[in-house]
Every structure is written in C-alpha cells, then in structure tokens.
C-alpha cells in the first residue's frame, strides 16, 4: 500500500487531524461533549472508508463506535479494537506546542493522541480502506472504538456482554502498544493489569497554624509519606500482604527468550537522564517493566503548593497510587488486598479513605497462533527483519475481558516507540511508523488465513 | 477606654475594614501593589490617630510603615511592632465568606487578617489614639509595621540595622500571638524559631507512562515520601544529625510552671476531630507545641492531581518542609544541617534540590521586667484574673533580631484565641478580644513606668 499512502498522504493528514484536534479527555467530566464529537467524526471516517454501517452506541459511560464490513460470510472476521479518548495533557507548561493542535516536524506528528491511540487506530481505518478499494480484502472486518480505555474501560465489559453476537470474530486486532525500536520490531504477547486508587488522609478537621500545633498533632502529609514509604521494601518488593500470591514465576527458558530483545542500559539511563535504575531485586530492568508487578504513586498533593512559605499543618493529604499487575493476578483481588492493607497500616491518629478508580487484568497471547504468525510475516516484510515476541508493561484493561467473555484472542501489533512519550507532554508519532503500521496491517490481512 | 470604644465603634470598624479589604498577601508576587496600598492606608490611620509623622520606608522587599509621636524626651519610649501583610487564603473553597470582605457575625469579625495581624495591630493604633486624645499619654510611641512577617521578615533586619537611631526605645510591644483562652489570659514569654525549605526531587527527565516504565525507574514521588518518612523516627524525634545539639532541656521546675496552664486533652481532640495525638516521646502535648522543636511538611505536590486516573510516572515531586526551632537553636545552623542531611539521604537514582526559603530564631523574654509586670497588671484588671506566662509555638522571626540588634526586649501581649484559626480558612477575631486588647494596651501605658 506504499503507493496508496503516497497518493493520499495529504488527505490522510487532514482526516487524522480532525480527530486529533478534539480534546477527548476521558478523565475529565467537562470533556463529555468532546467524546461525542470525536465518536461522531470516527463514525464518518469509517463510512467514508467503506464500512457497510457505523453507529454510535451508547453505554453507561462514553459511547462506543461500532462499524462493520461484511465481504462474505464464509471469510474470517477481524475485530479491530482501538480507543478514541486520550490522557489529560497536563503539565501544560511542558508542551512545546498546543497539545490539541497537531503539527508535523522532524518527521513526526506532535499532538496528544498522535500515537495513543488516535494515530494507531487511524492506521487500521486506512489499511482497511486500501484493502477494500484495491479489491484485495478477503476478510469481514468489525471496528470497536471505545471512549474509556484511559480510565479503565469502565462501561465496556457490560456493553460487550450485551453485544456478543455483534462482536463475533476470529481475532481481535489491536494497535495500542509500542515496539522495541524501529530497528527491532516486536509483537506484544502479554500485558500487565492495573489497579489504581485515590487515597485520602485526614488529620485535624481544619488547616492549622504549623507553629501553634506543629509537633503535637499528626500531620497528614507526613503520615501519607510514612504509609507510602511502607508499601515497598528495601528489596523493591511490594509489602501488601498476599500481593505476590498469584504471580507466576517465569521459567529460566522464558526469561532467556525475553532477554534476547536488545536492551542497552547506558542508552536507557541517558534517555531518562538518571544515574541509577531502581526496582525489584533479582530482576533485570526489562523484566521489571514487563513481567513483574510494580507500585507507583502517580500523583500526590496536600497543604500549600503556591509560591513562598505558608506555615500550615494541613487537614488533608491525597495520593493516586497505581499498581501494574502481571497475568494471573486479578485486579479485583488486589483491590481487596490493598484496601485491607491500608486499613492495617493506618495509624490511629489519622483517618484514611481509599477509593478504587481503575482496574483490569493482565493477559498472555499464544505466539503459535495463525494470527501471530501472519502478523510476524507481515512485519518482517515491512521492516526487513523478523519481529521478536515481547511483553508489554502497560495495560489495556478490556483485552482480558475480550479474551474471557468473547473467547477471542487479542493480537497486539503496536507501532509506537519509546520516543513518542505517550501520556507525557509532547506526545508524537513518527510518520515512518504510521506508514509502516498501515503497510503491516494491510499485509496481515493478506497473510491471515 | 470602654466608653471611648462604645462611642467610636462604627468608625473603628470602618477604619479596620479598609485595611482588611486589601489582599496584602506577601507570599505572592502579584500582590505587590496591594502591599503598597495597605502600607499607605496604615500611614493615614497613624496620622489620623495623632502621630507626629508617619512614613512609608522602602526596603529591599515590601515597605515598612514607621510612625512616631514624641510627648516628652524624658518619657520612656514604646516601640509598637506589627505586620500588615497576611497569609495566602487558600484553600479558597473552604471559606464560608469572601476571605477579603470582612463580615461581622457571632460576635466576631471574619476575614483573612482579622486577627493576624491587622486586627491586632489596629488595637495599638486605637489605644494610642485614646491615650493621646484623653491627655493621659506619658510615653513617646513609635510604630513599626512591616510587610514580610509571614515570609520570614526577609528585608527587615537590614532596615533595622540602617535605622538604629530612629528605632531607639525601651520596650517593643507586640500583639501577634494568642492567649490560652479568654478565661485564662496569658502573656507569651518565648517563641519558637523557624526554618523552611522547598525540596524538589527529580527522577527521569520527563513524565513517563507508568505501564511502560513502572518498576524499572525510581518514582520521584515514592522517593520523596521515603525521604520525608526518614526525617522523623518512631519516637517522634527529628533524625537530622546534630538537630538537637543546641536544644536546652527545661528544668523540672520550669516544666511544672508551664504545666500550670490548663489543658484539656478531650477538648483538644474534639476541637480538631482526631482520635489520637502524636508527637515526641516523653513530652506532653502543650510541651510538644511550645518548648520542643518539630518538623512538618506544609505542602507536597507532584504528578497528576486532577480528577480520574492518569497513569504517569512523573519527572518531579516537591515538598515544603518546615521546622519549628526552640530558643538557642539557630536557624542558620539548622539550615546547614538540613541541607547536609538531605544530601546524605538522597539515593543515587534521583537528584534533589533544597532551597531555604524562610528562617528566624526563637527567643525568651524575662518575666521579671517592669514591662512584663505592667502588662500583667493591665490584663489582670481587664480580665479579672492574673495572666499566666506561656510559651508560644509560632515564630516572629524579627523579634530575636530586635532583641539582639537593638537591645530591646519584646513584650508579647497577644489577644488571639485558638478558635480564630489564623493561617486557615475562616480566620476570625472576637470583638470581645479586640476591645479587651485595646483596654489592656491603654492600661499598659498607664502602668508601665
């Protein structure tokens, strides 16, 4: 489809930019109208690309966009999954350009969602359009684009259970992950799950003068820090009771296979500008960020955060605490363990509230399947080198559900790169990856039988 | 002066409210013009009250208002100290009324600065006015109102050194503290010092996706929590090396004397809605908040703090860390110890910057002096009960300087009450205390010889 991309490049940009410009931030209620707008625009794009039908399906949360094209009932069906909402762009001051005004420079598109996941789902629409218009499409194709991936796909499981028939397919094709590098293509054969909590610590019922009370009353910020500090031990292991019970230790063989993916520690440190890495004892850096669970505070706040010195002993302190889980760890169980653990370590001089706010299980994908092999062959042809199987550290909560509820294995052909800094300021997506993705997907259709 | 108050009550409110309405927040640079405005208005009030002269004196920071009245060179001179700037009003959502629109209800004035220190310094202007107009004033009076008390009196020491002659006085009279209760009047005979720092922890050089990197890179929020948690040990003692070296242990007699001030633990816990107190082992709650040093995080922030779940491993985390010091601990020395300690406990996988941003020493006042005795007699007469000497937990950084540089002992006649919640939302000042303060000050002039 190389030539097709060349001929249609400007139109592709125009179309993609119309969805990138919509600030469809699912974490913020005030962006509800943008969710509708973005869903609507995607529906149009699906119809323009050649879908038989495309509809906006209401859920208890943000709408799902569902489109389909039936070529022949006897053909295999590919279900394409993606999400049209994005992470909040904050901190805004670190962006070099407007987060919702895409620009092209240095061979990439710069915009929130350029990669995750608007850019990546767009590849699927265009690869489908090409296959259809060139008369090569020998599959039936369904598209499922949701609006809550970044907030844990809250409403989708229910919608999936209500639409089993509609969603029937042989494989669930997803581009929402990264590959090791554009020199080392990889296919994701497993992802981590997620458990995410808001924790609120309340000390005194009002903000106090730190001179009048300091030393005599527990400070909720200090207490929150004490509690957070206790969650990880000196060996980098999470101290929540029972946390590791369901973690499957990988065999030496599996670890050796994964270790084949190239990793350069000096490059890694230089990219992040850090002197030392940190993580669980006994595991390598690539293992720590993929096959091992972890705990991170994603946000913390309390007291006076303005300029200058306000001498306050605050009433409250807050943290957003997240855990990445590995396959076989159930987020519902971890939720319970975390809440119980926090209750256990809460000292008597403060009150603590824990609110679970996102979760999903991890999963594994068999690399011996025809779909994996077709993807591997397609990418090998585009990149000139066979892709390696890898394990992703991120989470796509809904894919474990798709596997369990619909019996459809996901296939993760992700074309993002580390340099894209998704979820961070200045997200970007290389044009070379956008195009290689389209080509790989088009070839996947040709090789998947 | 009871009658004088009654006759002039409405005028007093009108005058006081003109200064309360000015948001003279010294911690925020954008309020610079409000500092000028407030200083100007105070200058007018001093002249209207009968000062011979009143001037706005530039400093390297916010201006000082200086006024004076000479009755007779042979009389003793009283230097009145106060500050016309206020703490930031945040968190704004917790105020029941506009923080800069004074209202009177439930027998109190509600406004930022109603007590600290606009309300309290206003008592001095009016007591002076009454003494002068009634022909009873047998002292020369000087007024020194600064605009940087809440940010550590940064520029005042230099200005004091340049104006020694102008500031010559026999006593420095200050109302900027609280008394135990309006049933148990007290005179403050010592205050704590302060050391205040901004601490910034940097991990990776950009915000990262917590799925892609979580577990393999130190999270600066977790690390900041670990570091803060290490600053206080299980006995509630500060772990900074050398921190207690200059702390003078009070004698059993002194502790017994201070213990005479009534303290009701149940009332204390109920007022703050806490189940347990917390503090340094071996000391009572009143001791912990007055004669012992302490460490409090006044603010903390980092990562995503908006609504919903953003899965980010942030680049930076920040905290504002303050220490209250006791007399004989020098803030300059504690600054050095803290910076060194933080350097020592900084793990190799993050970078930490420490910026000292406020400081001042504690001090003690002799209770055998004529000024203390005159204040005690005056307050005994107004309250019908002899005031007890107490030690304040807060800090007025400049008074240690006044004592050292000018050789003038401060006398702390403070009329604030705990219920005023200064530095917090819904600051207030009881009218009964405003009036009792004016009367006590007027009587002080009569008894101080």
Short mmCIF file of C-alpha atoms in Angstrom, two decimals, chain B:
data_model
loop_
_atom_site.label_atom_id
_atom_site.label_comp_id
_atom_site.label_asym_id
_atom_site.label_seq_id
_atom_site.Cartn_x
_atom_site.Cartn_y
_atom_site.Cartn_z
CA UNK B 1 -11.29 53.28 77.37
CA UNK B 2 -14.52 51.24 77.42
CA UNK B 3 -16.64 54.33 76.76
CA UNK B 4 -14.36 55.55 74.02
CA UNK B 5 -14.77 52.22 72.24
CA UNK B 6 -18.53 52.39 72.56
CA UNK B 7 -18.68 55.93 71.16
CA UNK B 8 -16.37 55.15 68.26
CA UNK B 9 -17.27 51.55 67.45
CA UNK B 10 -18.65 52.16 63.95
CA UNK B 11 -15.72 54.37 63.00
CA UNK B 12 -13.32 51.68 64.27
CA UNK B 13 -15.00 49.05 62.06
CA UNK B 14 -14.92 51.37 59.05
CA UNK B 15 -11.24 52.07 59.52
CA UNK B 16 -10.23 48.47 60.22
CA UNK B 17 -12.24 47.16 57.27
CA UNK B 18 -10.42 49.45 54.84
CA UNK B 19 -7.20 47.57 55.61
CA UNK B 20 -8.82 44.11 55.87
CA UNK B 21 -10.21 44.51 52.35
CA UNK B 22 -6.74 44.84 50.83
CA UNK B 23 -5.39 41.36 49.87
CA UNK B 24 -1.86 42.10 51.04
CA UNK B 25 -0.54 38.54 50.60
CA UNK B 26 3.22 38.74 50.93
CA UNK B 27 3.87 35.20 49.67
CA UNK B 28 2.59 36.07 46.20
CA UNK B 29 4.48 38.47 43.95
CA UNK B 30 1.32 39.54 42.12
CA UNK B 31 0.09 41.24 45.31
CA UNK B 32 2.97 43.73 45.37
CA UNK B 33 0.60 46.66 44.58
CA UNK B 34 -1.64 45.59 47.49
CA UNK B 35 1.33 45.82 49.86
CA UNK B 36 1.86 49.47 48.83
CA UNK B 37 -1.84 50.19 49.15
CA UNK B 38 -2.07 48.67 52.61
CA UNK B 39 1.07 50.47 53.81
CA UNK B 40 -0.32 53.77 52.52
CA UNK B 41 -3.64 53.26 54.32
CA UNK B 42 -1.85 52.43 57.59
CA UNK B 43 0.21 55.58 57.27
CA UNK B 44 -3.02 57.61 57.00
CA UNK B 45 -4.51 55.82 60.02
CA UNK B 46 -1.43 56.63 62.12
CA UNK B 47 -1.59 60.32 61.18
CA UNK B 48 -5.35 60.45 61.82
CA UNK B 49 -4.80 58.83 65.23
CA UNK B 50 -2.38 61.62 66.15
CA UNK B 51 1.13 60.57 65.18
CA UNK B 52 3.53 63.49 64.61
CA UNK B 53 4.76 61.82 61.49
CA UNK B 54 4.26 58.63 59.55
CA UNK B 55 6.19 57.49 56.52
CA UNK B 56 6.43 54.65 54.05
CA UNK B 57 10.03 53.41 54.16
CA UNK B 58 11.28 51.40 51.20
CA UNK B 59 13.26 48.24 51.94
CA UNK B 60 14.75 45.68 49.59
CA UNK B 61 11.33 43.98 49.82
CA UNK B 62 7.96 45.26 50.96
CA UNK B 63 7.88 48.72 52.60
CA UNK B 64 7.92 49.40 56.32
CA UNK B 65 5.41 51.85 57.79
CA UNK B 66 7.06 53.94 60.50
CA UNK B 67 5.25 56.48 62.63
CA UNK B 68 6.08 58.31 65.84
CA UNK B 69 4.75 60.62 68.49
CA UNK B 70 7.07 62.41 70.89
CA UNK B 71 5.40 63.73 74.03
CA UNK B 72 8.48 64.49 76.09
CA UNK B 73 12.06 63.41 75.56
CA UNK B 74 12.32 62.40 79.23
CA UNK B 75 9.49 59.85 78.93
CA UNK B 76 10.05 56.19 78.18
CA UNK B 77 9.58 55.13 74.56
CA UNK B 78 7.37 52.24 73.45
CA UNK B 79 8.06 50.70 70.04
CA UNK B 80 4.94 49.00 68.70
CA UNK B 81 5.62 46.23 66.20
CA UNK B 82 3.07 44.64 63.88
CA UNK B 83 2.69 43.40 60.31
CA UNK B 84 0.17 44.48 57.71
CA UNK B 85 0.53 41.51 55.34
CA UNK B 86 -1.31 38.22 55.58
CA UNK B 87 -1.07 34.53 54.77
CA UNK B 88 -2.49 33.28 51.44
CA UNK B 89 -6.19 32.45 51.86
CA UNK B 90 -6.02 29.02 50.15
CA UNK B 91 -7.82 26.60 50.17
CA UNK B 92 -10.45 29.07 48.93
CA UNK B 93 -13.26 26.52 48.70
CA UNK B 94 -13.24 26.10 52.48
CA UNK B 95 -14.10 29.74 53.24
CA UNK B 96 -17.71 30.44 54.13
CA UNK B 97 -17.37 34.08 53.11
CA UNK B 98 -15.04 36.07 50.84
CA UNK B 99 -11.61 35.99 52.56
CA UNK B 100 -11.08 39.68 51.83
CA UNK B 101 -14.55 41.03 52.59
CA UNK B 102 -14.88 41.35 56.38
CA UNK B 103 -18.23 40.44 57.88
CA UNK B 104 -19.37 40.58 61.50
CA UNK B 105 -21.40 37.73 62.87
CA UNK B 106 -21.47 35.61 66.03
CA UNK B 107 -19.60 38.37 67.85
CA UNK B 108 -16.54 38.21 65.63
CA UNK B 109 -15.00 39.73 62.52
CA UNK B 110 -14.43 37.11 59.79
CA UNK B 111 -11.74 37.87 57.26
CA UNK B 112 -8.15 36.93 56.37
CA UNK B 113 -6.07 39.14 58.70
CA UNK B 114 -8.98 39.83 61.10
CA UNK B 115 -6.63 38.67 63.83
CA UNK B 116 -3.21 38.08 62.21
CA UNK B 117 -2.10 40.77 62.32
CA UNK B 118 -4.27 43.58 61.00
CA UNK B 119 -6.84 43.23 63.78
CA UNK B 120 -4.22 43.04 66.49
CA UNK B 121 -2.09 45.96 65.25
CA UNK B 122 -5.24 48.06 64.90
CA UNK B 123 -5.80 47.76 68.68
CA UNK B 124 -2.48 49.57 69.17
CA UNK B 125 -3.40 52.45 66.90
CA UNK B 126 -6.70 52.92 68.71
CA UNK B 127 -5.30 52.53 72.25
CA UNK B 128 -2.69 55.14 71.31
CA UNK B 129 -5.40 57.44 69.88
CA UNK B 130 -7.41 57.15 73.07
CA UNK B 131 -4.45 57.79 75.37
CA UNK B 132 -3.43 60.80 73.32
CA UNK B 133 -6.89 62.37 72.97
CA UNK B 134 -7.71 61.81 76.62
CA UNK B 135 -4.44 63.55 77.57
CA UNK B 136 -3.20 60.52 79.51
CA UNK B 137 -0.25 59.53 77.31
CA UNK B 138 3.01 59.72 79.29
CA UNK B 139 5.16 57.85 76.79
CA UNK B 140 6.71 58.50 73.45
CA UNK B 141 5.39 55.99 70.94
CA UNK B 142 6.90 54.59 67.77
CA UNK B 143 5.15 52.30 65.32
CA UNK B 144 6.93 49.81 63.10
CA UNK B 145 4.63 47.84 60.79
CA UNK B 146 6.32 45.50 58.36
CA UNK B 147 5.14 43.74 55.20
CA UNK B 148 7.10 40.50 55.33
CA UNK B 149 6.41 38.78 58.66
CA UNK B 150 4.63 35.85 57.04
CA UNK B 151 7.56 35.28 54.69
CA UNK B 152 10.27 35.48 57.35
CA UNK B 153 10.90 39.26 57.59
CA UNK B 154 13.44 38.97 54.80
CA UNK B 155 14.30 42.65 54.40
CA UNK B 156 13.67 43.99 57.90
CA UNK B 157 16.98 43.07 59.63
CA UNK B 158 18.89 45.18 57.11
CA UNK B 159 16.45 48.08 57.51
CA UNK B 160 16.69 47.85 61.31
CA UNK B 161 20.48 48.00 61.15
CA UNK B 162 20.22 51.13 58.98
CA UNK B 163 17.73 52.81 61.34
CA UNK B 164 19.05 52.09 64.83
CA UNK B 165 18.73 55.69 65.98
CA UNK B 166 15.17 56.04 64.75
CA UNK B 167 14.11 52.83 66.50
CA UNK B 168 15.57 53.56 69.96
CA UNK B 169 13.02 52.51 72.55
CA UNK B 170 12.65 50.95 75.97
CA UNK B 171 10.34 48.13 75.05
CA UNK B 172 8.99 46.53 71.90
CA UNK B 173 5.27 45.92 72.30
CA UNK B 174 3.75 43.25 70.07
CA UNK B 175 0.27 41.81 69.64
CA UNK B 176 0.69 38.97 67.18
CA UNK B 177 0.14 35.90 69.33
CA UNK B 178 -2.64 34.04 71.09
CA UNK B 179 -3.58 33.69 74.73
CA UNK B 180 -4.57 30.37 76.27
CA UNK B 181 -8.28 31.30 76.35
CA UNK B 182 -10.41 34.31 77.16
CA UNK B 183 -10.99 32.72 80.56
CA UNK B 184 -7.25 32.12 81.03
CA UNK B 185 -5.35 35.16 79.79
CA UNK B 186 -1.66 34.60 79.24
CA UNK B 187 1.43 36.53 78.24
CA UNK B 188 3.81 34.95 75.83
CA UNK B 189 7.34 34.76 77.26
CA UNK B 190 9.02 32.84 74.46
CA UNK B 191 8.54 31.74 70.88
CA UNK B 192 9.89 29.14 68.53
CA UNK B 193 12.14 29.88 65.56
CA UNK B 194 11.59 28.64 62.04
CA UNK B 195 13.47 27.00 59.19
CA UNK B 196 11.53 26.45 55.96
CA UNK B 197 12.63 24.73 52.76
CA UNK B 198 11.47 23.94 49.27
CA UNK B 199 12.62 20.44 48.34
CA UNK B 200 12.49 19.24 44.74
CA UNK B 201 13.14 15.63 43.76
CA UNK B 202 13.81 14.86 40.08
CA UNK B 203 13.75 11.33 38.73
CA UNK B 204 13.56 10.79 34.96
CA UNK B 205 13.85 13.95 32.87
CA UNK B 206 10.26 13.64 31.60
CA UNK B 207 6.92 12.31 32.75
CA UNK B 208 6.71 8.63 31.80
CA UNK B 209 3.94 6.13 31.11
CA UNK B 210 3.68 4.22 34.38
CA UNK B 211 3.00 1.00 32.49
CA UNK B 212 5.99 1.21 30.21
CA UNK B 213 8.47 2.22 32.92
CA UNK B 214 6.85 1.38 36.25
CA UNK B 215 9.04 -0.90 38.31
CA UNK B 216 12.27 -0.12 36.47
CA UNK B 217 12.85 3.56 37.29
CA UNK B 218 12.72 5.34 40.65
CA UNK B 219 9.49 7.30 41.02
CA UNK B 220 10.35 10.74 42.46
CA UNK B 221 7.10 10.85 44.49
CA UNK B 222 7.79 7.50 46.13
CA UNK B 223 11.37 8.61 46.74
CA UNK B 224 10.29 11.95 48.25
CA UNK B 225 7.91 10.04 50.55
CA UNK B 226 10.75 7.70 51.57
CA UNK B 227 12.98 10.66 52.37
CA UNK B 228 10.31 12.56 54.31
CA UNK B 229 9.45 9.41 56.22
CA UNK B 230 13.05 9.12 57.36
CA UNK B 231 13.11 12.64 58.85
CA UNK B 232 11.16 11.66 61.98
CA UNK B 233 11.80 8.43 63.87
CA UNK B 234 9.37 6.15 65.70
CA UNK B 235 9.77 8.21 68.89
CA UNK B 236 8.76 11.38 67.08
CA UNK B 237 12.31 12.71 67.12
CA UNK B 238 13.82 14.53 64.17
CA UNK B 239 16.65 12.46 62.68
CA UNK B 240 18.71 15.30 61.19
CA UNK B 241 22.24 14.84 62.52
CA UNK B 242 23.05 17.47 65.16
CA UNK B 243 19.48 18.83 65.20
CA UNK B 244 19.11 18.63 68.99
CA UNK B 245 22.64 19.77 69.83
CA UNK B 246 21.60 23.28 70.89
CA UNK B 247 18.19 22.43 72.35
CA UNK B 248 18.13 23.41 76.03
CA UNK B 249 16.25 20.93 78.19
CA UNK B 250 13.92 22.77 80.55
CA UNK B 251 14.30 22.15 84.27
CA UNK B 252 11.64 20.19 86.09
CA UNK B 253 10.63 23.44 87.82
CA UNK B 254 10.16 25.28 84.54
CA UNK B 255 8.13 22.40 83.12
CA UNK B 256 5.96 22.35 86.24
CA UNK B 257 5.37 26.11 85.92
CA UNK B 258 4.29 25.76 82.30
CA UNK B 259 2.11 22.78 83.19
CA UNK B 260 0.02 25.10 85.37
CA UNK B 261 -1.68 26.46 82.26
CA UNK B 262 -4.89 24.49 81.91
CA UNK B 263 -5.08 21.97 79.09
CA UNK B 264 -7.95 19.61 78.40
CA UNK B 265 -6.94 16.70 76.14
CA UNK B 266 -10.52 15.71 75.35
CA UNK B 267 -11.40 19.24 74.33
CA UNK B 268 -8.23 19.45 72.25
CA UNK B 269 -9.04 16.22 70.39
CA UNK B 270 -12.64 17.21 69.91
CA UNK B 271 -11.70 20.66 68.58
CA UNK B 272 -9.51 19.00 65.92
CA UNK B 273 -11.70 15.90 65.49
CA UNK B 274 -8.79 13.49 65.99
CA UNK B 275 -8.72 10.17 67.83
CA UNK B 276 -5.11 10.36 68.93
CA UNK B 277 -2.42 12.97 69.29
CA UNK B 278 1.10 12.35 68.00
CA UNK B 279 4.43 13.84 68.92
CA UNK B 280 7.81 13.50 70.56
CA UNK B 281 8.03 10.75 73.17
CA UNK B 282 8.49 11.99 76.74
CA UNK B 283 6.71 15.33 76.36
CA UNK B 284 3.15 16.47 76.93
CA UNK B 285 1.01 17.94 74.17
CA UNK B 286 1.40 21.55 75.43
CA UNK B 287 5.17 20.99 75.61
CA UNK B 288 5.31 19.46 72.14
CA UNK B 289 3.76 22.57 70.64
CA UNK B 290 5.82 25.16 72.51
CA UNK B 291 9.11 24.17 74.13
CA UNK B 292 10.09 21.36 71.74
CA UNK B 293 11.14 21.66 68.10
CA UNK B 294 9.18 19.89 65.36
CA UNK B 295 9.13 19.15 61.66
CA UNK B 296 6.10 19.46 59.38
CA UNK B 297 5.53 19.12 55.68
CA UNK B 298 3.47 22.23 54.89
CA UNK B 299 2.84 21.26 51.27
CA UNK B 300 3.52 18.47 48.82
CA UNK B 301 2.82 18.04 45.12
CA UNK B 302 3.80 16.01 42.10
CA UNK B 303 2.39 14.03 39.18
CA UNK B 304 -1.26 14.08 38.21
CA UNK B 305 -3.60 15.72 40.71
CA UNK B 306 -6.72 16.17 38.62
CA UNK B 307 -9.83 14.02 38.62
CA UNK B 308 -9.72 10.44 37.36
CA UNK B 309 -6.80 8.14 36.77
CA UNK B 310 -3.75 9.28 34.83
CA UNK B 311 -1.13 6.56 34.78
CA UNK B 312 2.02 8.61 34.94
CA UNK B 313 5.41 8.09 36.48
CA UNK B 314 6.23 11.77 36.96
CA UNK B 315 9.53 13.50 36.46
CA UNK B 316 9.37 15.64 39.61
CA UNK B 317 7.99 15.82 43.14
CA UNK B 318 8.03 18.79 45.51
CA UNK B 319 7.59 19.44 49.21
CA UNK B 320 7.65 22.43 51.50
CA UNK B 321 9.27 21.28 54.72
CA UNK B 322 9.30 23.45 57.84
CA UNK B 323 10.88 23.11 61.23
CA UNK B 324 9.96 25.00 64.38
CA UNK B 325 13.05 25.64 66.47
CA UNK B 326 13.37 26.43 70.15
CA UNK B 327 15.38 29.30 71.68
CA UNK B 328 19.14 28.68 71.39
CA UNK B 329 18.74 26.72 68.14
CA UNK B 330 19.99 28.99 65.35
CA UNK B 331 18.04 28.78 62.10
CA UNK B 332 21.22 29.46 60.11
CA UNK B 333 22.83 26.39 61.66
CA UNK B 334 19.72 24.24 61.15
CA UNK B 335 19.65 25.33 57.50
CA UNK B 336 23.12 23.90 57.03
CA UNK B 337 22.33 20.70 58.94
CA UNK B 338 19.17 20.12 56.91
CA UNK B 339 20.86 20.66 53.55
CA UNK B 340 23.69 18.31 54.57
CA UNK B 341 21.25 15.72 55.89
CA UNK B 342 19.17 15.74 52.72
CA UNK B 343 22.33 15.35 50.67
CA UNK B 344 23.28 12.36 52.83
CA UNK B 345 19.93 10.58 52.48
CA UNK B 346 19.44 11.32 48.77
CA UNK B 347 19.53 7.96 46.95
CA UNK B 348 21.68 7.71 43.81
CA UNK B 349 18.70 7.27 41.49
CA UNK B 350 17.26 10.80 41.91
CA UNK B 351 18.51 14.38 42.06
CA UNK B 352 17.42 16.63 44.93
CA UNK B 353 17.47 20.42 45.23
CA UNK B 354 16.93 22.15 48.58
CA UNK B 355 16.08 25.87 48.70
CA UNK B 356 15.91 27.51 52.15
CA UNK B 357 13.05 29.98 51.97
CA UNK B 358 12.36 31.36 55.42
CA UNK B 359 14.02 31.34 58.77
CA UNK B 360 14.32 33.01 62.14
CA UNK B 361 15.46 32.25 65.65
CA UNK B 362 13.35 31.66 68.73
CA UNK B 363 13.66 33.79 71.85
CA UNK B 364 12.82 34.07 75.56
CA UNK B 365 11.58 37.09 77.50
CA UNK B 366 12.34 37.78 81.21
CA UNK B 367 9.11 37.80 83.22
CA UNK B 368 10.65 39.84 85.99
CA UNK B 369 10.88 43.03 83.89
CA UNK B 370 8.81 46.18 84.61
CA UNK B 371 7.17 45.88 81.20
CA UNK B 372 6.02 42.30 81.82
CA UNK B 373 4.68 43.35 85.23
CA UNK B 374 2.79 46.32 83.77
CA UNK B 375 1.24 44.11 81.09
CA UNK B 376 0.30 41.52 83.68
CA UNK B 377 -1.37 44.14 85.89
CA UNK B 378 -3.23 45.63 82.92
CA UNK B 379 -4.57 42.31 81.72
CA UNK B 380 -5.47 41.20 85.25
CA UNK B 381 -7.61 44.30 85.54
CA UNK B 382 -9.36 43.77 82.20
CA UNK B 383 -9.90 40.02 82.54
CA UNK B 384 -10.38 39.88 86.31
CA UNK B 385 -7.72 37.19 86.61
CA UNK B 386 -3.94 37.30 86.56
CA UNK B 387 -2.44 36.17 83.25
CA UNK B 388 -0.10 33.16 83.26
CA UNK B 389 3.23 33.16 81.44
CA UNK B 390 3.17 30.85 78.43
CA UNK B 391 5.45 29.75 75.61
CA UNK B 392 4.23 30.19 72.04
CA UNK B 393 4.78 27.60 69.34
CA UNK B 394 4.76 30.04 66.45
CA UNK B 395 7.55 32.27 65.24
CA UNK B 396 8.01 36.00 64.80
CA UNK B 397 11.39 35.86 63.15
CA UNK B 398 12.21 39.53 63.58
CA UNK B 399 11.85 39.76 67.38
CA UNK B 400 15.05 37.80 68.02
CA UNK B 401 16.75 40.36 65.75
CA UNK B 402 15.22 43.31 67.64
CA UNK B 403 16.46 41.81 70.87
CA UNK B 404 19.97 41.20 69.52
CA UNK B 405 20.44 44.25 67.27
CA UNK B 406 18.63 47.00 69.20
CA UNK B 407 18.89 45.59 72.70
CA UNK B 408 15.13 45.99 73.15
CA UNK B 409 13.17 43.18 74.81
CA UNK B 410 9.92 42.33 73.10
CA UNK B 411 6.73 42.07 75.13
CA UNK B 412 4.11 39.81 73.61
CA UNK B 413 0.59 40.84 74.60
CA UNK B 414 -1.35 38.71 72.17
CA UNK B 415 -5.15 38.61 72.21
CA UNK B 416 -5.78 35.93 69.60
CA UNK B 417 -7.57 32.72 70.53
CA UNK B 418 -7.17 29.21 69.14
CA UNK B 419 -10.67 29.45 67.69
CA UNK B 420 -9.55 32.27 65.39
CA UNK B 421 -7.89 29.68 63.04
CA UNK B 422 -5.31 32.10 61.70
CA UNK B 423 -3.41 30.87 58.61
CA UNK B 424 -6.51 28.71 57.90
CA UNK B 425 -9.81 29.32 56.16
CA UNK B 426 -12.41 31.37 58.06
CA UNK B 427 -9.97 33.36 60.17
CA UNK B 428 -11.83 35.45 62.70
CA UNK B 429 -11.26 37.75 65.67
CA UNK B 430 -13.69 38.09 68.55
CA UNK B 431 -14.93 41.62 69.12
CA UNK B 432 -14.64 40.99 72.87
CA UNK B 433 -10.93 40.27 72.40
CA UNK B 434 -10.46 43.25 70.10
CA UNK B 435 -11.90 45.51 72.81
CA UNK B 436 -10.17 43.75 75.72
CA UNK B 437 -6.93 44.16 73.79
CA UNK B 438 -7.44 47.88 73.34
CA UNK B 439 -8.25 48.30 77.03
CA UNK B 440 -5.27 46.20 78.13
CA UNK B 441 -2.88 48.18 75.95
CA UNK B 442 -4.25 51.51 77.21
CA UNK B 443 -3.79 50.29 80.79
CA UNK B 444 -0.29 49.04 79.98
CA UNK B 445 0.67 52.62 79.10
CA UNK B 446 -0.66 53.71 82.47
CA UNK B 447 1.19 51.05 84.48
CA UNK B 448 4.47 50.94 82.58
CA UNK B 449 6.85 53.33 84.24
#
